[in-house]
Coordinates of C-alpha atoms and ligand atoms in Angstrom, one line a residue:
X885 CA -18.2 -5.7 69.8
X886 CA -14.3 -6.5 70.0
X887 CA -14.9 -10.2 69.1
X888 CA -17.2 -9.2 66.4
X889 CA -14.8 -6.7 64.9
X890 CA -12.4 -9.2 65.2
X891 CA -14.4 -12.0 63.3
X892 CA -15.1 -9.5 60.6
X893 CA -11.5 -8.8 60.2
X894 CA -10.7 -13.0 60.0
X895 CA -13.8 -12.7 57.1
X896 CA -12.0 -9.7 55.4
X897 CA -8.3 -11.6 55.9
X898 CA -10.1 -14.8 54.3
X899 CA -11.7 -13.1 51.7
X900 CA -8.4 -11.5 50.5
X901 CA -7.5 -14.9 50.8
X902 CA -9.9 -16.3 48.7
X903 CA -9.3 -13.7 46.1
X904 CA -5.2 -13.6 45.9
X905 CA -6.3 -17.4 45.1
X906 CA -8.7 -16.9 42.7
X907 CA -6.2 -14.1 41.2
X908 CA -3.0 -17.0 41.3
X909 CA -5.3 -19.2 39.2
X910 CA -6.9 -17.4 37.0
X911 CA -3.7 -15.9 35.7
X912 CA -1.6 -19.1 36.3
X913 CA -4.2 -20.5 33.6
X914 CA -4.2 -17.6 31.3
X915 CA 0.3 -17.9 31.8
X916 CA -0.3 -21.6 30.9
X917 CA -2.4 -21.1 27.7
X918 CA 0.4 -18.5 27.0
X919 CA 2.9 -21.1 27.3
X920 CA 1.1 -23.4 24.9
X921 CA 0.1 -20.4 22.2
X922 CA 3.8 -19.3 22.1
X923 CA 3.2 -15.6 23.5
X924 CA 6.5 -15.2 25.4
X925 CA 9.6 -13.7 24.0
X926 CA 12.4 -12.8 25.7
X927 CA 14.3 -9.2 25.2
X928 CA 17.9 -9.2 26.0
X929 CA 19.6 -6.1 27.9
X930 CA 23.0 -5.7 27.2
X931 CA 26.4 -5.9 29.8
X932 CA 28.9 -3.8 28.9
X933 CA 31.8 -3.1 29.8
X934 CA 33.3 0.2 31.2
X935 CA 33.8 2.7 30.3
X936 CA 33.9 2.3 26.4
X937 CA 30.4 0.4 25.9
X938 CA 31.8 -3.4 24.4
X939 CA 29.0 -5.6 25.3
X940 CA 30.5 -8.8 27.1
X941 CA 27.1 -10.1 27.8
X942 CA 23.1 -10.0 27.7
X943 CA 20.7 -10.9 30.0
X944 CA 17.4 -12.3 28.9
X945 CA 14.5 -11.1 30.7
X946 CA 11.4 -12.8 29.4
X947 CA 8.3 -10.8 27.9
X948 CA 4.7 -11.7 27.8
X949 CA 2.4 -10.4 25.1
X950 CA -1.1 -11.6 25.6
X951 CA -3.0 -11.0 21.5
X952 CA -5.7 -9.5 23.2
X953 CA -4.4 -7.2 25.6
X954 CA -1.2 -5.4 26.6
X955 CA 2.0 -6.5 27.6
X956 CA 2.0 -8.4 31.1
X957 CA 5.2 -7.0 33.6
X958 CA 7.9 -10.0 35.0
X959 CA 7.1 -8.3 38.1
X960 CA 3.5 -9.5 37.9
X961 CA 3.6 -12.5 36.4
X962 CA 6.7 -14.4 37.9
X963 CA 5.6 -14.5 41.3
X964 CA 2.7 -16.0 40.2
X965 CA 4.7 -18.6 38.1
X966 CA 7.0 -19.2 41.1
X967 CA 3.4 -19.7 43.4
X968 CA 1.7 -22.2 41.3
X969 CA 4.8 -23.9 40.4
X970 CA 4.3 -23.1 36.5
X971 CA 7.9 -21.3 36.7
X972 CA 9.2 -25.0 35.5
X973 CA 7.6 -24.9 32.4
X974 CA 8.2 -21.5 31.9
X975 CA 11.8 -21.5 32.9
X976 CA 12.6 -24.5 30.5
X977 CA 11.1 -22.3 27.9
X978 CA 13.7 -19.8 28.6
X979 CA 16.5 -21.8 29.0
X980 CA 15.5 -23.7 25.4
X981 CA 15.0 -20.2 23.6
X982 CA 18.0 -18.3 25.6
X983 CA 20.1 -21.2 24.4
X984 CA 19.0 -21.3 21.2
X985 CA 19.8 -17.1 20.7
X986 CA 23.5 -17.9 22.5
X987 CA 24.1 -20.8 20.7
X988 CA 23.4 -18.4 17.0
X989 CA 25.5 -15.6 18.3
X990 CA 29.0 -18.6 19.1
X991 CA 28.0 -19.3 15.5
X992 CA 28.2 -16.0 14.2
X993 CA 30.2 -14.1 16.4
X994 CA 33.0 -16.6 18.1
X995 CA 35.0 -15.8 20.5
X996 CA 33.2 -12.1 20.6
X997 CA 29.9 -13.8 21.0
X998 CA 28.0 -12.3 24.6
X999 CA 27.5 -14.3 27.3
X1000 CA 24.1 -14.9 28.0
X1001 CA 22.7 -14.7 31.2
X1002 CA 19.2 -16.6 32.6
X1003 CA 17.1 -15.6 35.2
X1004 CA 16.8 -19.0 37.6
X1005 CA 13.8 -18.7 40.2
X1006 CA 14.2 -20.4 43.7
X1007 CA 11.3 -22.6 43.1
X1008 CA 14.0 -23.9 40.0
X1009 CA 17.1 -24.3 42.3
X1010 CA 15.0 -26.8 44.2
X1011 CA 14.3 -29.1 41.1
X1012 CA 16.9 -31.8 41.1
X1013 CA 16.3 -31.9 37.5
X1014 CA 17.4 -28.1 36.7
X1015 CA 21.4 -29.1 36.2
X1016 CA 20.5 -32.2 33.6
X1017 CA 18.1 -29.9 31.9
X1018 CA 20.5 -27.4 31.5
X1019 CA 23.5 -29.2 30.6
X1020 CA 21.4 -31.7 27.5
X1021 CA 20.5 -27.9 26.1
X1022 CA 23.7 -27.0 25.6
X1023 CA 25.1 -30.1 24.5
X1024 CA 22.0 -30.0 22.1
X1025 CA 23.1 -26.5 20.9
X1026 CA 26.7 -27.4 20.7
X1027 CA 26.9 -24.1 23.6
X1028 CA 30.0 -23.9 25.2
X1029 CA 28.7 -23.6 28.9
X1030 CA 31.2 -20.5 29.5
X1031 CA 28.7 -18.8 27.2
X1032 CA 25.9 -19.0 29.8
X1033 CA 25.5 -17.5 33.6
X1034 CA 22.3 -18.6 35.5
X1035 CA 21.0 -15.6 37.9
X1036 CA 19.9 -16.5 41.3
X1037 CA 18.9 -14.6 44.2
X1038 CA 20.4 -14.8 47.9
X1039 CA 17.7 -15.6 49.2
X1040 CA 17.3 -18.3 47.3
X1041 CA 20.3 -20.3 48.7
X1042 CA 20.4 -19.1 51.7
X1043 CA 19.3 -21.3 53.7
X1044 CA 21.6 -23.8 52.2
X1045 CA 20.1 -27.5 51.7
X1046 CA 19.3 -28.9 47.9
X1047 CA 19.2 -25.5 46.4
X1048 CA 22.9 -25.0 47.4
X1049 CA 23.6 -28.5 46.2
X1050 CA 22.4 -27.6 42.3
X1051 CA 24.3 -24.3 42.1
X1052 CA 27.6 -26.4 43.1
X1053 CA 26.2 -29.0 40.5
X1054 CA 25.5 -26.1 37.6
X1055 CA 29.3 -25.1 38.5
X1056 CA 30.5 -28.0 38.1
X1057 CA 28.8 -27.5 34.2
X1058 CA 31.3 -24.7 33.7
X1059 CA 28.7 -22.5 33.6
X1060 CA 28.8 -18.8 35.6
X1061 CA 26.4 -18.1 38.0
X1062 CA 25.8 -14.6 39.1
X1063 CA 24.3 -13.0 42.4
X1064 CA 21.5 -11.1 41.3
X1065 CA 20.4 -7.8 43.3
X1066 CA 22.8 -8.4 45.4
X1067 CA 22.6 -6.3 48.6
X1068 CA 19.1 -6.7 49.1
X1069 CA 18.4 -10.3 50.0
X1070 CA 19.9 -12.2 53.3
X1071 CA 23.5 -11.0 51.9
X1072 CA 25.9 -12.8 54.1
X1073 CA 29.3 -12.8 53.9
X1074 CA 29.0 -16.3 54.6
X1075 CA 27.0 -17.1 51.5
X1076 CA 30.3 -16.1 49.4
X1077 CA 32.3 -18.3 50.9
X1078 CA 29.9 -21.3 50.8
X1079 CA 27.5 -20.7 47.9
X1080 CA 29.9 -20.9 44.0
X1081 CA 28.9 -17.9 42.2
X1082 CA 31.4 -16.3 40.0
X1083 CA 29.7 -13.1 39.5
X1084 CA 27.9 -10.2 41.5
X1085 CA 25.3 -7.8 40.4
X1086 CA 25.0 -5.0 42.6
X1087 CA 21.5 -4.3 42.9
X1088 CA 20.3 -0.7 41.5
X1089 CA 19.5 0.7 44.6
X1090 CA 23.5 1.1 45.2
X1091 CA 24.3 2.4 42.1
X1092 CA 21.0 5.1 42.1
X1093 CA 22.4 6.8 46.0
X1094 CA 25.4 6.9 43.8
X1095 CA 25.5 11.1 44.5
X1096 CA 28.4 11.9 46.2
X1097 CA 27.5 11.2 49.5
X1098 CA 30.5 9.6 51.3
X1099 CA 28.7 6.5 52.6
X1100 CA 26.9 5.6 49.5
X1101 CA 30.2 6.0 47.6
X1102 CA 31.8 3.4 50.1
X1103 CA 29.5 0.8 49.7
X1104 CA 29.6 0.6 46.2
X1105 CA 33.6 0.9 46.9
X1106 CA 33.4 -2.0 49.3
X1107 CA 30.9 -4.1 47.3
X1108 CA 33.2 -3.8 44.2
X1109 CA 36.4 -4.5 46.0
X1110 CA 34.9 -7.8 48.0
X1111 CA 34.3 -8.9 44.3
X1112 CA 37.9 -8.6 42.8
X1113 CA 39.5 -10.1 46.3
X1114 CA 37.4 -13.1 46.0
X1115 CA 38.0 -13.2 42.5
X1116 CA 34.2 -12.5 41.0
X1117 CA 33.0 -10.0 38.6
X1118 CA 31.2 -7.1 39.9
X1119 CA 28.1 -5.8 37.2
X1120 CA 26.4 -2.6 38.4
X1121 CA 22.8 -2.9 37.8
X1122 CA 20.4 0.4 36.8
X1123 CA 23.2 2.6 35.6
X1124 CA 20.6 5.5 34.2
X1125 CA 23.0 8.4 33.7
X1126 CA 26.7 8.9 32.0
X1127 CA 27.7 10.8 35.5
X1128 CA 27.0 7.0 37.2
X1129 CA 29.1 5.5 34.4
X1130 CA 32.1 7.7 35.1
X1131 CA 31.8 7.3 38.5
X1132 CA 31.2 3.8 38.8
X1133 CA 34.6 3.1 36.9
X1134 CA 36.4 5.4 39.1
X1135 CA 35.0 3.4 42.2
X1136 CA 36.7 0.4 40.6
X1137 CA 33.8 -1.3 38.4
X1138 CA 34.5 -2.7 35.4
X1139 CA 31.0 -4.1 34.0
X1140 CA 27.3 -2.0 33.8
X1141 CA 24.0 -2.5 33.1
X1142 CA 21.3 -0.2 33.2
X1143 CA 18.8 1.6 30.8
X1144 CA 22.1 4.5 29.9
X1145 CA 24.0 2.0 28.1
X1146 CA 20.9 -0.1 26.6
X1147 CA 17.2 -1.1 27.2
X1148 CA 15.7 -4.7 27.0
X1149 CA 14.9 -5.1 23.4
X1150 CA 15.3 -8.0 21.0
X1151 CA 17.6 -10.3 20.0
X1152 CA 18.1 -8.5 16.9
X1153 CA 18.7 -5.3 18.1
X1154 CA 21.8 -6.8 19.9
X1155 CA 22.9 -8.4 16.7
X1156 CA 23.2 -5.0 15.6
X1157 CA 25.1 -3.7 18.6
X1158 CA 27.6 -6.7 18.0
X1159 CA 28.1 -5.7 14.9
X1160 CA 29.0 -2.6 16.3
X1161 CA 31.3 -3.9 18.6
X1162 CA 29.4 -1.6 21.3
X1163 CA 26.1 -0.2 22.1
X1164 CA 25.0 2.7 20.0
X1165 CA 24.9 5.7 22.9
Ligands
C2E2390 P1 16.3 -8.6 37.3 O1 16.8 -10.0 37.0 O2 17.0 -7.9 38.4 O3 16.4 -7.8 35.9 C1 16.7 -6.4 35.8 C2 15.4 -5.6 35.7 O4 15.7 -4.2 35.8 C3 14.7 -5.8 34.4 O5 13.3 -5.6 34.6 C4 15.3 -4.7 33.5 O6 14.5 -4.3 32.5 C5 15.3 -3.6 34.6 N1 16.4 -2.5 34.3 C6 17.5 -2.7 33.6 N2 18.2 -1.5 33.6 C7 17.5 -0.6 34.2 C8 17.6 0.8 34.5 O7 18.6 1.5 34.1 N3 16.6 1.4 35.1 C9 15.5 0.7 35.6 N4 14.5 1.4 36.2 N5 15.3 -0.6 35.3 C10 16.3 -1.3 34.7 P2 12.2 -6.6 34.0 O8 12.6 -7.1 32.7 O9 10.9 -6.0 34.2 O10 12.3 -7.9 35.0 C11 12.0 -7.8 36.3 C12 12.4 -9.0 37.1 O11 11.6 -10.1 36.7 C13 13.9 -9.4 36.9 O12 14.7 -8.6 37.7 C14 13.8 -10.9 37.3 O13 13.8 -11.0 38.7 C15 12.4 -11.3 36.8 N6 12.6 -12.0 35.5 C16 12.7 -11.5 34.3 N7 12.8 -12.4 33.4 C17 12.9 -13.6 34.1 C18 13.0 -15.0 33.7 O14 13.2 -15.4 32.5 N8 13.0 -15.9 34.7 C19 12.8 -15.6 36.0 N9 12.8 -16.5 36.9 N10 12.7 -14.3 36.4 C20 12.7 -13.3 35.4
MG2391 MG1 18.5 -10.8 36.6
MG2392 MG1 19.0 -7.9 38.7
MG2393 MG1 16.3 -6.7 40.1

């Protein structure tokens, strides 16, 4: 009875197998007729900075509006991307159209135009192509490459190898790269001193157990003050409330993100916040 119930579990195992597969391609297809049909956007979030609201930056997080049905979640749809290796396509689209936006906001804005961060997968980092790709868009654009900051993960380059070897090349661009979620992944201390970013975004789960609690409060103390000794920006990510705002400056940060300041929305929206000179809160 054992080596039957086993069996039926290896059936069960290979079945949810079969069907993450089936799952993978049937959306990877649906992603790629996406790609062609031109049903991706990307909304930009804003980076301010503290406490007063100036917007220094935006990240583009990318949106995807199928006609027929409602809109798909990054969450979802990414990993999938990353799995069937569709992420390259979809990733040049990004960097093309996140280019494009940056480029139009040097022209109008100069010297107070946002830096515009872009989302880099790990499957990316290990394209030896990524660093040409990006530098002939900007030189296409005319982009000054302090205008852009690719986000990568740590897990990404942790384990060093040729995904290390393109951030160092990216750098070498003059563009920023930031740490995203940083925190969370296989943080190591090592990684800052090996791995070229020029940025850290401390990952929202810091900033939410931002209630008082001694412990909390020196993490987010520490995290911030490794940043300014190794001479990197530190952006909190997820800042939700005003009472985070104020206390996030008083622990030392000087750049936010998060849902208080400004949603995801498009490009638009932020041409009206520069505008502005500051998010509308
Ligand atoms: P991320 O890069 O860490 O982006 C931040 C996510 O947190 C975004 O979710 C943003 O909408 C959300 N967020 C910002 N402020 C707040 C807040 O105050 N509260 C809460 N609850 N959430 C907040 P989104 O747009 O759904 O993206 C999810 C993830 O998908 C991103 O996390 C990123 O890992 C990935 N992603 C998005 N766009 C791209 C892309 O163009 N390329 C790649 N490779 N990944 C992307
Ligand atoms: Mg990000
Ligand atoms: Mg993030
Ligand atoms: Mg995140």
């Amino acid at each position: 009875a054992a080596k039957h119930a086993g069996a039926n579990r290896f059936q069960e195992h290979t079945a949810e197998l079969d069907s993450t597969a089936q799952h993978d391609a049937d959306l990877a297809a649906a992603l790629r007729r996406g790609l062609d049909r031109g049903e991706f956007h990307l909304a930009y979030q804003p980076i301010v900075e503290l406490p007063d609201g100036r917007i220094i930056g935006v990240e583009a997080l990318v949106r995807w509006q199928p006609p027929d049905g409602a809109m798909v979640s990054p969450a979802d749809f990414i990993p999938v991307a990353e799995r069937t290796g569709l992420i390259l396509d979809l990733g040049l689209w990004v960097i093309e159209t996140a280019c494009a936006d940056a480029a139009r906001w040097q022209r109008e804005h100069g010297p107070r135009a946002p830096r515009v961060n872009i989302n880099v997968s790990a499957r990316q980092l290990l394209d030896p192509e990524l660093p040409d790709q990006v530098a002939s868009t900007m030189a296409r654009y005319r982009l000054d490459p302090d205008k852009i900051t690719l986000e990568i993960t740590e897990t990404a380059v942790f384990g060093g190898g040729a995904a290390l070897s393109t951030v160092k090349e990216l750098r070498e661009l003059g563009v920023g790269v930031a740490l995203d979620d940083f925190g969370t992944g296989q943080s190591s201390l090592t990684l800052l001193r090996t791995c070229p970013v020029t940025t850290l975004k401390v990952d929202k789960s810091f900033i939410d157990e931002l209630n008082g609690t001694a412990e909390q409060e020196a993490i987010a103390t520490s995290l911030s003050t490794i940043a300014a000794t190794l001479g990197l920006r530190a952006v909190a990510e997820g800042v939700e409330t005003y009472e985070q705002a104020v206390r996030l400056e008083a622990l030392g940060y000087r750049y936010a993100q998060g849902y208080y300041f400004a949603k995801p929305g498009p490009a638009a929206l932020i041409d009206a916040a520069l505008d502005r000179d500051r998010v509308q809160q």
